[in-house]
Amino acid sequence: MQTCRVTCTDEVFGKRSRRAGIDDSVAFETKVAMAKEMIRRAIRDKIPFGWVTADAAYGFSKGWRSELEQADVFHVMATTRHDTVVTRWAIDHPVHDLFPGLPRQKWKRRSCGEGAHGRRIYDWARVEVRPWHREDRRHWVLARRSVSRPEEISYYIAYCPAGATLDELIRIAGSRWAVEECFQTAKQECGLDDYQVRRYPGRHRHMTLAMAAHACLTILRARELDAGKAETDPPSSSTSASPRSDA
């Protein structure tokens, strides 16, 4: 299977590599190439997953989006305003040009998850694209608009089941932040990025141990929260176990 690679020819990066004892002929994979290979392995090894989501650095790759679609992998990928899609009117229609004339009622104010400062609230809208497709699949462009600064709009490309709702696509788009926050916490609490190694085995071992420690701390924290909640909850009455009607 062909893999996208970039050769270490950049002057600055090349000097650093030579100081580290790495020959100039060594090839390094890009982040997009590594992400592609990770998903390919998951598909090949039949690891169950429902969706793929990523930021614009990955989602802007039309080739990867096409590969995911060919494998029938549902995805919501962030992209840039300069990306283009196929519509009924043009083959290369800029995504940012799909939303200015959209009726006001098409925009829905929704939360896409919890953040460090509370719920992430934005105005969301979607426009269907790629009119020639399977009956049971849909292609959408999503727009995420800031409530306080409406001129700030981000865009996503979605490939999904025909019945997928806007709320479901928003949930998938927002799930990426939970993963990023997980890594950030692991860096702060478990030293995920505090390694000084020059070979992959050492880096892999360090990151594996750091993530294992983070998982352990997360489980212990959840247990402590559950125990604290159990201590503060009032005891249930003898009638609470009786079935009752909410009608």
Coordinates of N, CA and C in Angstrom, one line a residue:
M1 N 0.8 -1.2 0.0 CA 0.0 0.0 0.0 C 0.9 1.3 0.0
Q2 N 0.7 2.1 -0.9 CA 1.5 3.3 -1.1 C 1.2 4.3 0.1
T3 N 2.3 4.9 0.6 CA 2.1 5.8 1.7 C 2.8 7.1 1.3
C4 N 2.1 8.2 1.6 CA 2.6 9.5 1.4 C 3.8 9.8 2.3
R5 N 4.9 10.3 1.7 CA 6.1 10.6 2.6 C 6.7 11.9 2.1
V6 N 7.4 12.6 3.0 CA 8.2 13.7 2.7 C 9.6 13.5 3.1
T7 N 10.5 13.9 2.2 CA 11.9 13.7 2.5 C 12.5 14.8 3.3
C8 N 13.4 14.5 4.2 CA 14.0 15.6 5.1 C 15.0 16.4 4.3
T9 N 14.5 17.4 3.5 CA 15.4 18.3 2.8 C 15.3 19.7 3.2
D10 N 14.4 20.0 4.1 CA 14.3 21.4 4.7 C 15.6 21.7 5.4
E11 N 16.2 22.9 5.1 CA 17.5 23.2 5.6 C 17.6 23.2 7.1
V12 N 16.6 23.8 7.8 CA 16.7 23.9 9.2 C 16.5 22.5 9.8
F13 N 15.4 21.8 9.4 CA 15.1 20.5 9.9 C 16.2 19.6 9.6
G14 N 16.9 19.7 8.4 CA 18.0 18.9 8.0 C 19.2 19.0 9.0
K15 N 19.5 20.3 9.3 CA 20.6 20.5 10.3 C 20.3 19.9 11.6
R16 N 19.1 20.0 12.1 CA 18.7 19.4 13.4 C 18.8 17.9 13.3
S17 N 18.4 17.3 12.2 CA 18.4 15.9 12.0 C 19.9 15.4 12.1
R18 N 20.8 16.1 11.4 CA 22.2 15.7 11.3 C 22.8 15.8 12.7
R19 N 22.4 16.9 13.5 CA 23.0 17.0 14.8 C 22.5 15.8 15.7
A20 N 21.3 15.3 15.4 CA 20.8 14.2 16.2 C 21.3 12.8 15.6
G21 N 22.1 12.9 14.6 CA 22.7 11.7 14.0 C 21.8 11.0 13.1
I22 N 20.8 11.7 12.5 CA 19.8 11.1 11.5 C 20.3 11.5 10.1
D23 N 20.4 10.5 9.3 CA 20.9 10.8 7.9 C 19.9 11.5 7.1
D24 N 20.3 12.3 6.2 CA 19.4 13.1 5.3 C 18.5 12.3 4.5
S25 N 18.9 11.0 4.2 CA 18.0 10.2 3.3 C 16.9 9.6 4.0
V26 N 16.8 9.7 5.4 CA 15.7 9.2 6.1 C 14.4 9.9 5.8
A27 N 13.3 9.1 5.5 CA 12.0 9.7 5.1 C 11.1 9.7 6.4
F28 N 10.4 10.8 6.5 CA 9.4 11.0 7.6 C 8.0 11.1 7.1
E29 N 7.1 10.4 7.7 CA 5.7 10.5 7.3 C 5.1 11.8 7.9
T30 N 4.2 12.4 7.1 CA 3.4 13.5 7.5 C 2.3 13.1 8.5
K31 N 1.7 14.0 9.2 CA 0.7 13.7 10.1 C -0.5 13.1 9.4
V32 N -0.8 13.6 8.2 CA -2.0 13.1 7.5 C -1.7 11.7 7.1
A33 N -0.5 11.4 6.6 CA -0.1 10.0 6.2 C -0.2 9.0 7.4
M34 N 0.2 9.5 8.6 CA 0.1 8.6 9.8 C -1.3 8.4 10.2
A35 N -2.2 9.4 10.0 CA -3.6 9.3 10.4 C -4.3 8.3 9.4
K36 N -3.9 8.4 8.1 CA -4.5 7.5 7.1 C -4.1 6.1 7.5
E37 N -2.9 5.8 7.8 CA -2.4 4.5 8.1 C -3.1 3.9 9.3
M38 N -3.3 4.8 10.3 CA -4.0 4.4 11.6 C -5.4 3.9 11.2
I39 N -6.2 4.6 10.4 CA -7.5 4.2 10.1 C -7.5 3.0 9.2
R40 N -6.5 2.9 8.3 CA -6.4 1.7 7.4 C -6.2 0.5 8.3
R41 N -5.4 0.6 9.3 CA -5.1 -0.6 10.2 C -6.4 -0.9 10.9
A42 N -7.1 0.1 11.4 CA -8.3 -0.2 12.2 C -9.3 -0.9 11.3
I43 N -9.5 -0.5 10.0 CA -10.4 -1.2 9.1 C -9.9 -2.6 8.8
R44 N -8.6 -2.7 8.6 CA -8.0 -4.0 8.2 C -8.2 -5.0 9.4
D45 N -8.0 -4.5 10.6 CA -8.0 -5.4 11.8 C -9.5 -5.5 12.4
K46 N -10.4 -4.9 11.7 CA -11.8 -5.0 12.1 C -12.1 -4.4 13.5
I47 N -11.4 -3.3 13.8 CA -11.6 -2.6 15.1 C -12.9 -1.8 14.9
P48 N -13.9 -2.0 15.8 CA -15.1 -1.3 15.6 C -15.1 0.2 15.9
F49 N -15.6 1.0 15.1 CA -15.7 2.4 15.3 C -16.8 2.9 14.4
G50 N -17.4 4.0 14.8 CA -18.6 4.5 14.0 C -18.2 5.7 13.1
W51 N -17.3 6.6 13.6 CA -17.1 7.8 12.8 C -15.6 8.1 12.9
V52 N -15.2 9.0 11.9 CA -13.9 9.6 12.0 C -14.1 11.1 12.0
T53 N -13.3 11.8 12.8 CA -13.4 13.3 12.8 C -12.0 13.8 13.0
A54 N -11.7 15.0 12.5 CA -10.4 15.5 12.6 C -10.4 17.0 12.3
D55 N -9.3 17.7 12.6 CA -9.3 19.2 12.4 C -9.0 19.4 10.9
A56 N -8.9 20.7 10.6 CA -8.7 21.1 9.2 C -7.4 20.6 8.6
A57 N -6.4 20.5 9.4 CA -5.1 20.0 8.9 C -5.2 18.7 8.2
Y58 N -6.2 17.8 8.7 CA -6.4 16.5 8.1 C -7.6 16.6 7.1
G59 N -8.7 17.3 7.5 CA -9.9 17.3 6.8 C -9.8 17.9 5.4
F60 N -8.8 18.8 5.2 CA -8.7 19.5 4.0 C -8.3 18.6 2.8
S61 N -7.8 17.4 3.2 CA -7.3 16.4 2.2 C -8.5 15.8 1.5
K62 N -8.7 16.2 0.3 CA -9.8 15.6 -0.5 C -9.5 14.1 -0.8
G63 N -8.2 13.8 -1.0 CA -7.9 12.4 -1.2 C -8.3 11.5 -0.1
W64 N -8.0 12.0 1.2 CA -8.3 11.1 2.3 C -9.9 11.0 2.5
R65 N -10.6 12.1 2.3 CA -12.0 12.1 2.4 C -12.6 11.1 1.4
S66 N -12.0 11.1 0.2 CA -12.5 10.2 -0.8 C -12.2 8.7 -0.4
E67 N -11.0 8.5 0.2 CA -10.7 7.2 0.6 C -11.6 6.7 1.7
L68 N -11.9 7.5 2.6 CA -12.9 7.1 3.7 C -14.3 6.8 3.1
E69 N -14.7 7.6 2.1 CA -16.0 7.4 1.5 C -16.0 6.1 0.8
Q70 N -14.9 5.8 0.0 CA -14.8 4.5 -0.7 C -14.9 3.3 0.2
A71 N -14.4 3.5 1.5 CA -14.5 2.4 2.5 C -15.8 2.5 3.3
D72 N -16.7 3.4 2.9 CA -18.0 3.7 3.6 C -17.8 4.0 5.1
V73 N -16.8 4.8 5.3 CA -16.5 5.2 6.7 C -17.1 6.6 6.9
F74 N -18.1 6.7 7.8 CA -18.7 8.0 8.1 C -17.7 8.9 8.7
H75 N -17.8 10.2 8.4 CA -16.9 11.2 8.9 C -17.4 12.6 8.9
V76 N -16.9 13.4 9.8 CA -17.2 14.8 9.9 C -15.8 15.5 10.1
M77 N -15.3 16.0 9.0 CA -13.9 16.6 8.9 C -13.9 18.1 8.8
A78 N -13.2 18.7 9.7 CA -13.1 20.2 9.6 C -12.3 20.5 8.3
T79 N -12.6 21.6 7.7 CA -11.8 22.1 6.5 C -11.7 23.6 6.5
T80 N -11.0 24.1 5.6 CA -10.9 25.6 5.5 C -11.9 26.2 4.6
R81 N -12.1 27.5 4.8 CA -13.1 28.2 4.0 C -12.8 28.2 2.5
H82 N -11.6 27.8 2.1 CA -11.2 27.8 0.7 C -11.4 26.5 0.1
D83 N -11.9 25.5 0.8 CA -12.2 24.2 0.3 C -13.3 24.3 -0.7
T84 N -13.4 23.4 -1.6 CA -14.5 23.4 -2.6 C -15.2 22.1 -2.6
V85 N -16.5 22.1 -3.0 CA -17.3 20.9 -3.1 C -18.1 20.9 -4.4
V86 N -18.7 19.8 -4.7 CA -19.6 19.6 -5.9 C -21.0 19.9 -5.5
T87 N -21.7 20.8 -6.2 CA -23.1 21.2 -6.0 C -23.8 21.1 -7.3
R88 N -25.1 21.4 -7.3 CA -25.9 21.4 -8.5 C -25.5 22.5 -9.5
W89 N -24.7 23.5 -8.9 CA -24.4 24.6 -9.8 C -23.0 24.7 -10.2
A90 N -22.1 24.0 -9.5 CA -20.7 24.1 -9.9 C -19.9 22.8 -9.4
I91 N -18.8 22.5 -10.0 CA -18.0 21.4 -9.6 C -17.1 21.8 -8.5
D92 N -16.6 23.0 -8.5 CA -15.7 23.5 -7.4 C -16.4 24.7 -6.8
H93 N -17.4 24.5 -5.9 CA -18.1 25.5 -5.3 C -17.4 25.8 -3.9
P94 N -17.0 27.0 -3.6 CA -16.3 27.3 -2.4 C -17.3 27.1 -1.2
V95 N -16.9 26.4 -0.1 CA -17.8 26.1 1.0 C -18.3 27.4 1.6
H96 N -17.4 28.4 1.7 CA -17.9 29.7 2.4 C -18.9 30.4 1.6
D97 N -19.2 30.0 0.3 CA -20.1 30.7 -0.5 C -21.5 30.0 -0.4
L98 N -21.6 29.0 0.4 CA -22.9 28.3 0.5 C -23.8 28.8 1.5
F99 N -23.3 29.7 2.5 CA -24.1 30.0 3.6 C -24.6 31.5 3.7
P100 N -24.0 32.5 3.0 CA -24.5 33.8 3.2 C -26.0 34.1 2.9
G101 N -26.6 33.4 1.9 CA -28.0 33.6 1.6 C -28.9 32.6 2.3
L102 N -28.4 31.8 3.3 CA -29.2 30.8 4.0 C -30.2 31.5 4.9
P103 N -31.5 31.1 4.8 CA -32.5 31.7 5.7 C -32.1 31.6 7.2
R104 N -32.5 32.6 7.9 CA -32.2 32.7 9.3 C -32.6 31.5 10.1
Q105 N -33.8 30.9 9.8 CA -34.3 29.8 10.5 C -33.5 28.5 10.3
K106 N -32.6 28.5 9.3 CA -31.8 27.3 9.1 C -30.7 27.2 10.1
W107 N -30.3 28.3 10.7 CA -29.3 28.3 11.7 C -29.8 27.9 13.1
K108 N -29.2 26.9 13.7 CA -29.6 26.4 15.0 C -28.5 26.6 16.1
R109 N -28.9 27.1 17.2 CA -28.0 27.4 18.3 C -27.8 26.1 19.1
R110 N -26.6 25.5 19.1 CA -26.4 24.2 19.7 C -25.1 24.2 20.5
S111 N -25.0 23.3 21.5 CA -23.8 23.0 22.2 C -23.1 21.9 21.5
C112 N -21.8 22.0 21.3 CA -21.1 20.8 20.8 C -20.2 20.2 21.8
G113 N -20.5 20.4 23.1 CA -19.8 19.7 24.1 C -19.3 20.7 25.2
E114 N -18.8 20.1 26.3 CA -18.2 20.9 27.4 C -16.8 21.3 27.1
G115 N -16.5 22.5 27.5 CA -15.1 23.0 27.3 C -14.6 23.5 28.7
A116 N -13.4 24.0 28.7 CA -12.8 24.4 29.9 C -13.5 25.6 30.6
H117 N -14.3 26.3 29.8 CA -15.1 27.5 30.4 C -16.6 27.2 30.2
G118 N -17.0 26.0 30.2 CA -18.4 25.7 30.1 C -18.8 25.1 28.7
R119 N -20.1 25.1 28.4 CA -20.6 24.5 27.2 C -20.1 25.4 26.0
R120 N -19.8 24.7 24.9 CA -19.4 25.4 23.7 C -20.6 25.6 22.9
I121 N -21.1 26.8 22.9 CA -22.3 27.2 22.2 C -22.0 27.9 20.9
Y122 N -22.6 27.4 19.8 CA -22.4 28.1 18.5 C -23.7 28.0 17.7
D123 N -23.8 28.8 16.6 CA -24.9 28.7 15.7 C -24.4 27.8 14.5
W124 N -25.2 26.8 14.2 CA -24.9 25.7 13.2 C -25.9 25.7 12.1
A125 N -25.4 25.4 10.9 CA -26.3 25.2 9.8 C -25.6 24.2 8.9
R126 N -26.4 23.5 8.0 CA -25.8 22.6 7.0 C -26.5 22.8 5.7
V127 N -25.7 22.5 4.6 CA -26.2 22.5 3.3 C -25.8 21.2 2.6
E128 N -26.7 20.6 1.9 CA -26.4 19.3 1.3 C -25.7 19.6 0.0
V129 N -24.7 18.7 -0.3 CA -23.9 18.8 -1.5 C -23.8 17.4 -2.1
R130 N -23.1 17.3 -3.3 CA -22.9 16.1 -4.0 C -24.3 15.5 -4.3
P131 N -25.1 16.1 -5.1 CA -26.5 15.6 -5.4 C -26.6 14.2 -6.0
W132 N -25.5 13.7 -6.6 CA -25.5 12.4 -7.2 C -24.8 11.4 -6.3
H133 N -25.6 10.7 -5.5 CA -25.0 9.8 -4.5 C -25.9 8.7 -4.2
R134 N -25.5 7.7 -3.3 CA -26.3 6.6 -2.9 C -27.5 7.1 -2.2
E135 N -28.6 6.4 -2.3 CA -29.9 6.9 -1.7 C -29.8 6.8 -0.2
D136 N -28.9 5.9 0.4 CA -28.9 5.8 1.8 C -27.7 6.5 2.4
R137 N -27.1 7.4 1.7 CA -25.9 8.2 2.2 C -26.2 9.7 1.8
R138 N -25.5 10.6 2.6 CA -25.7 12.0 2.3 C -24.3 12.7 2.5
H139 N -24.1 13.8 1.8 CA -22.9 14.6 1.9 C -23.4 16.0 2.3
W140 N -22.8 16.6 3.4 CA -23.2 17.9 3.9 C -21.9 18.7 4.1
V141 N -22.1 20.0 4.0 CA -21.2 21.0 4.5 C -21.8 21.7 5.7
L142 N -21.1 21.6 6.8 CA -21.6 22.3 8.0 C -20.9 23.6 8.3
A143 N -21.6 24.5 8.8 CA -20.9 25.8 9.2 C -21.2 26.0 10.7
R144 N -20.1 26.4 11.4 CA -20.2 26.7 12.8 C -19.8 28.1 13.0
R145 N -20.8 28.9 13.5 CA -20.6 30.4 13.6 C -20.6 30.8 15.0
S146 N -19.6 31.7 15.3 CA -19.5 32.2 16.7 C -20.7 33.1 17.0
V147 N -21.2 32.9 18.2 CA -22.4 33.7 18.7 C -22.0 35.2 18.9
S148 N -20.9 35.4 19.5 CA -20.5 36.8 19.9 C -19.8 37.5 18.7
R149 N -19.2 36.7 17.8 CA -18.5 37.2 16.6 C -18.9 36.5 15.4
P150 N -20.1 36.9 14.8 CA -20.7 36.1 13.7 C -19.8 36.0 12.5
E151 N -18.8 36.9 12.3 CA -18.0 36.8 11.2 C -17.0 35.7 11.2
E152 N -16.9 35.1 12.4 CA -16.0 33.9 12.6 C -16.8 32.6 12.3
I153 N -16.5 32.0 11.2 CA -17.2 30.8 10.8 C -16.2 29.7 10.4
S154 N -16.4 28.5 10.9 CA -15.6 27.3 10.6 C -16.5 26.4 9.8
Y155 N -15.8 25.5 9.0 CA -16.6 24.6 8.1 C -16.2 23.2 8.3
Y156 N -17.1 22.3 8.0 CA -16.9 20.8 8.1 C -17.5 20.1 6.8
I157 N -16.9 19.1 6.4 CA -17.4 18.2 5.4 C -17.9 16.9 6.0
A158 N -19.1 16.5 5.7 CA -19.6 15.3 6.4 C -20.1 14.3 5.3
Y159 N -19.8 13.0 5.6 CA -20.4 11.9 4.8 C -21.0 11.0 5.8
C160 N -22.3 10.7 5.7 CA -23.1 10.1 6.8 C -24.3 9.3 6.2
P161 N -24.9 8.5 7.1 CA -26.2 7.9 6.7 C -27.2 9.0 6.3
A162 N -28.2 8.6 5.5 CA -29.2 9.5 5.1 C -30.0 10.1 6.2
G163 N -30.2 9.3 7.3 CA -31.0 9.7 8.4 C -30.2 10.5 9.5
A164 N -29.0 10.8 9.3 CA -28.2 11.5 10.3 C -28.7 12.9 10.5
T165 N -29.0 13.3 11.7 CA -29.5 14.7 12.0 C -28.4 15.7 12.2
L166 N -28.8 16.9 12.1 CA -27.8 18.0 12.4 C -27.2 17.8 13.8
D167 N -28.0 17.5 14.7 CA -27.5 17.4 16.1 C -26.5 16.3 16.2
E168 N -26.7 15.2 15.5 CA -25.7 14.1 15.5 C -24.4 14.5 14.9
L169 N -24.4 15.2 13.8 CA -23.2 15.7 13.1 C -22.5 16.7 14.0
I170 N -23.2 17.5 14.7 CA -22.6 18.5 15.7 C -21.9 17.7 16.8
R171 N -22.5 16.7 17.3 CA -21.9 15.9 18.4 C -20.6 15.3 17.9
I172 N -20.6 14.7 16.7 CA -19.4 14.1 16.2 C -18.3 15.2 16.0
A173 N -18.7 16.3 15.4 CA -17.7 17.4 15.2 C -17.1 17.9 16.6
G174 N -17.9 17.9 17.6 CA -17.4 18.4 18.9 C -16.7 17.4 19.7
S175 N -16.8 16.1 19.3 CA -16.1 15.0 20.1 C -14.6 15.2 20.0
R176 N -14.1 15.8 18.9 CA -12.6 16.0 18.8 C -12.0 16.7 19.9
W177 N -12.7 17.7 20.5 CA -12.1 18.5 21.6 C -11.9 17.6 22.8
A178 N -12.8 16.7 23.0 CA -12.6 15.8 24.2 C -11.3 15.0 24.1
V179 N -11.0 14.6 22.9 CA -9.7 13.8 22.7 C -8.5 14.8 22.9
E180 N -8.6 16.0 22.4 CA -7.5 16.9 22.5 C -7.3 17.3 24.0
E181 N -8.4 17.5 24.7 CA -8.3 17.8 26.1 C -7.7 16.6 26.9
C182 N -8.0 15.4 26.5 CA -7.4 14.2 27.1 C -5.9 14.2 27.0
F183 N -5.4 14.5 25.8 CA -4.0 14.6 25.6 C -3.4 15.7 26.4
Q184 N -4.0 16.9 26.4 CA -3.5 18.0 27.1 C -3.4 17.7 28.6
T185 N -4.4 17.0 29.2 CA -4.4 16.7 30.6 C -3.2 15.7 30.8
A186 N -3.1 14.7 29.9 CA -2.0 13.7 30.0 C -0.6 14.4 30.0
K187 N -0.5 15.5 29.2 CA 0.8 16.2 29.2 C 1.1 16.9 30.5
Q188 N 0.0 17.5 31.1 CA 0.2 18.2 32.3 C 0.3 17.4 33.5
E189 N -0.4 16.3 33.6 CA -0.5 15.4 34.8 C 0.5 14.2 34.7
C190 N 0.8 13.7 33.5 CA 1.5 12.5 33.4 C 2.8 12.6 32.6
G191 N 3.1 13.8 32.2 CA 4.4 14.0 31.4 C 4.4 13.4 30.1
L192 N 3.2 13.4 29.4 CA 3.1 12.7 28.1 C 4.2 13.3 27.1
D193 N 4.4 14.6 27.1 CA 5.4 15.2 26.2 C 6.8 15.4 26.8
D194 N 7.0 14.9 28.0 CA 8.3 15.1 28.6 C 9.2 14.0 28.4
Y195 N 9.6 13.8 27.2 CA 10.6 12.7 26.8 C 11.7 13.3 26.0
Q196 N 12.9 12.6 26.2 CA 14.1 13.0 25.4 C 14.6 11.8 24.8
V197 N 14.0 11.4 23.7 CA 14.5 10.2 23.0 C 14.6 10.5 21.6
R198 N 15.4 9.7 20.9 CA 15.7 9.9 19.5 C 15.3 8.7 18.6
R199 N 14.7 7.7 19.2 CA 14.3 6.5 18.5 C 12.8 6.2 18.8
Y200 N 12.2 5.6 17.9 CA 10.7 5.3 18.0 C 10.4 4.4 19.2
P201 N 11.2 3.3 19.4 CA 10.8 2.4 20.6 C 10.7 3.2 21.9
G202 N 11.7 4.0 22.1 CA 11.7 4.8 23.4 C 10.6 5.7 23.5
R203 N 10.2 6.4 22.4 CA 9.1 7.3 22.4 C 7.8 6.5 22.6
H204 N 7.7 5.4 21.9 CA 6.5 4.6 22.0 C 6.3 4.1 23.5
R205 N 7.3 3.6 24.1 CA 7.2 3.1 25.5 C 6.8 4.2 26.4
H206 N 7.4 5.4 26.3 CA 7.1 6.5 27.2 C 5.7 6.9 27.0
M207 N 5.2 7.1 25.8 CA 3.8 7.5 25.6 C 2.8 6.4 26.1
T208 N 3.2 5.2 25.9 CA 2.3 4.1 26.3 C 2.1 4.1 27.8
L209 N 3.2 4.3 28.5 CA 3.2 4.3 30.0 C 2.5 5.5 30.5
A210 N 2.7 6.7 29.9 CA 2.0 7.9 30.3 C 0.5 7.8 30.1
M211 N 0.1 7.3 29.0 CA -1.3 7.1 28.7 C -2.0 6.1 29.7
A212 N -1.2 5.0 30.0 CA -1.7 4.1 31.0 C -1.9 4.7 32.3
A213 N -0.9 5.5 32.7 CA -1.0 6.2 34.0 C -2.2 7.2 34.0
H214 N -2.4 7.9 32.9 CA -3.5 8.8 32.8 C -4.9 8.0 32.9
A215 N -5.0 6.9 32.2 CA -6.2 6.1 32.3 C -6.4 5.6 33.7
C216 N -5.4 5.2 34.4 CA -5.5 4.8 35.8 C -6.0 6.0 36.7
L217 N -5.4 7.1 36.5 CA -5.8 8.3 37.3 C -7.3 8.7 37.0
T218 N -7.7 8.6 35.8 CA -9.1 8.9 35.4 C -10.1 8.0 36.1
I219 N -9.7 6.7 36.1 CA -10.6 5.7 36.7 C -10.7 6.0 38.2
L220 N -9.5 6.2 38.9 CA -9.5 6.5 40.3 C -10.3 7.8 40.6
R221 N -10.2 8.8 39.8 CA -10.9 10.0 40.0 C -12.4 9.8 39.9
A222 N -12.8 9.0 38.8 CA -14.3 8.7 38.7 C -14.8 8.0 39.9
R223 N -14.0 7.0 40.4 CA -14.5 6.3 41.6 C -14.6 7.2 42.8
E224 N -13.7 8.1 43.0 CA -13.8 9.1 44.1 C -15.0 10.0 44.0
L225 N -15.3 10.4 42.7 CA -16.5 11.2 42.5 C -17.8 10.4 42.8
D226 N -17.8 9.2 42.4 CA -19.0 8.3 42.7 C -19.1 8.1 44.1
A227 N -18.0 7.9 44.8 CA -18.1 7.6 46.3 C -18.6 8.9 47.0
G228 N -18.1 10.0 46.6 CA -18.5 11.3 47.2 C -20.0 11.6 47.0
K229 N -20.4 11.2 45.8 CA -21.9 11.4 45.5 C -22.7 10.5 46.3
A230 N -22.3 9.3 46.5 CA -23.0 8.3 47.3 C -23.1 8.8 48.7
E231 N -22.1 9.4 49.3 CA -22.1 9.9 50.6 C -23.0 11.0 50.9
T232 N -23.2 11.9 49.8 CA -24.0 13.1 50.0 C -25.4 12.9 49.6
D233 N -25.7 11.8 48.8 CA -27.1 11.6 48.4 C -28.0 11.2 49.6
P234 N -29.2 11.7 49.7 CA -30.1 11.3 50.8 C -30.5 9.8 50.7
P235 N -30.7 9.1 51.8 CA -31.1 7.7 51.7 C -32.4 7.6 51.0
S236 N -32.6 6.5 50.3 CA -33.9 6.3 49.6 C -34.9 5.9 50.6
S237 N -36.2 6.3 50.4 CA -37.2 5.9 51.3 C -37.7 4.6 50.9
S238 N -38.5 4.0 51.8 CA -39.0 2.6 51.6 C -40.0 2.5 50.4
T239 N -40.5 3.7 50.0 CA -41.5 3.7 48.9 C -40.9 4.0 47.6
S240 N -39.5 4.4 47.6 CA -38.9 4.8 46.4 C -38.7 3.6 45.4
A241 N -38.7 2.4 45.9 CA -38.5 1.3 45.1 C -39.8 0.9 44.4
S242 N -41.0 1.4 44.9 CA -42.2 1.0 44.3 C -42.4 1.7 42.9
P243 N -43.0 0.9 42.0 CA -43.2 1.5 40.7 C -44.3 2.6 40.8
R244 N -44.1 3.7 40.0 CA -45.1 4.7 39.9 C -45.3 5.2 38.5
S245 N -46.4 5.8 38.2 CA -46.7 6.2 36.9 C -46.4 7.7 36.7
D246 N -45.8 8.1 35.6 CA -45.5 9.5 35.3 C -46.6 10.1 34.4
A247 N -47.7 9.3 34.2 CA -48.7 9.8 33.3 C -49.5 11.0 34.0

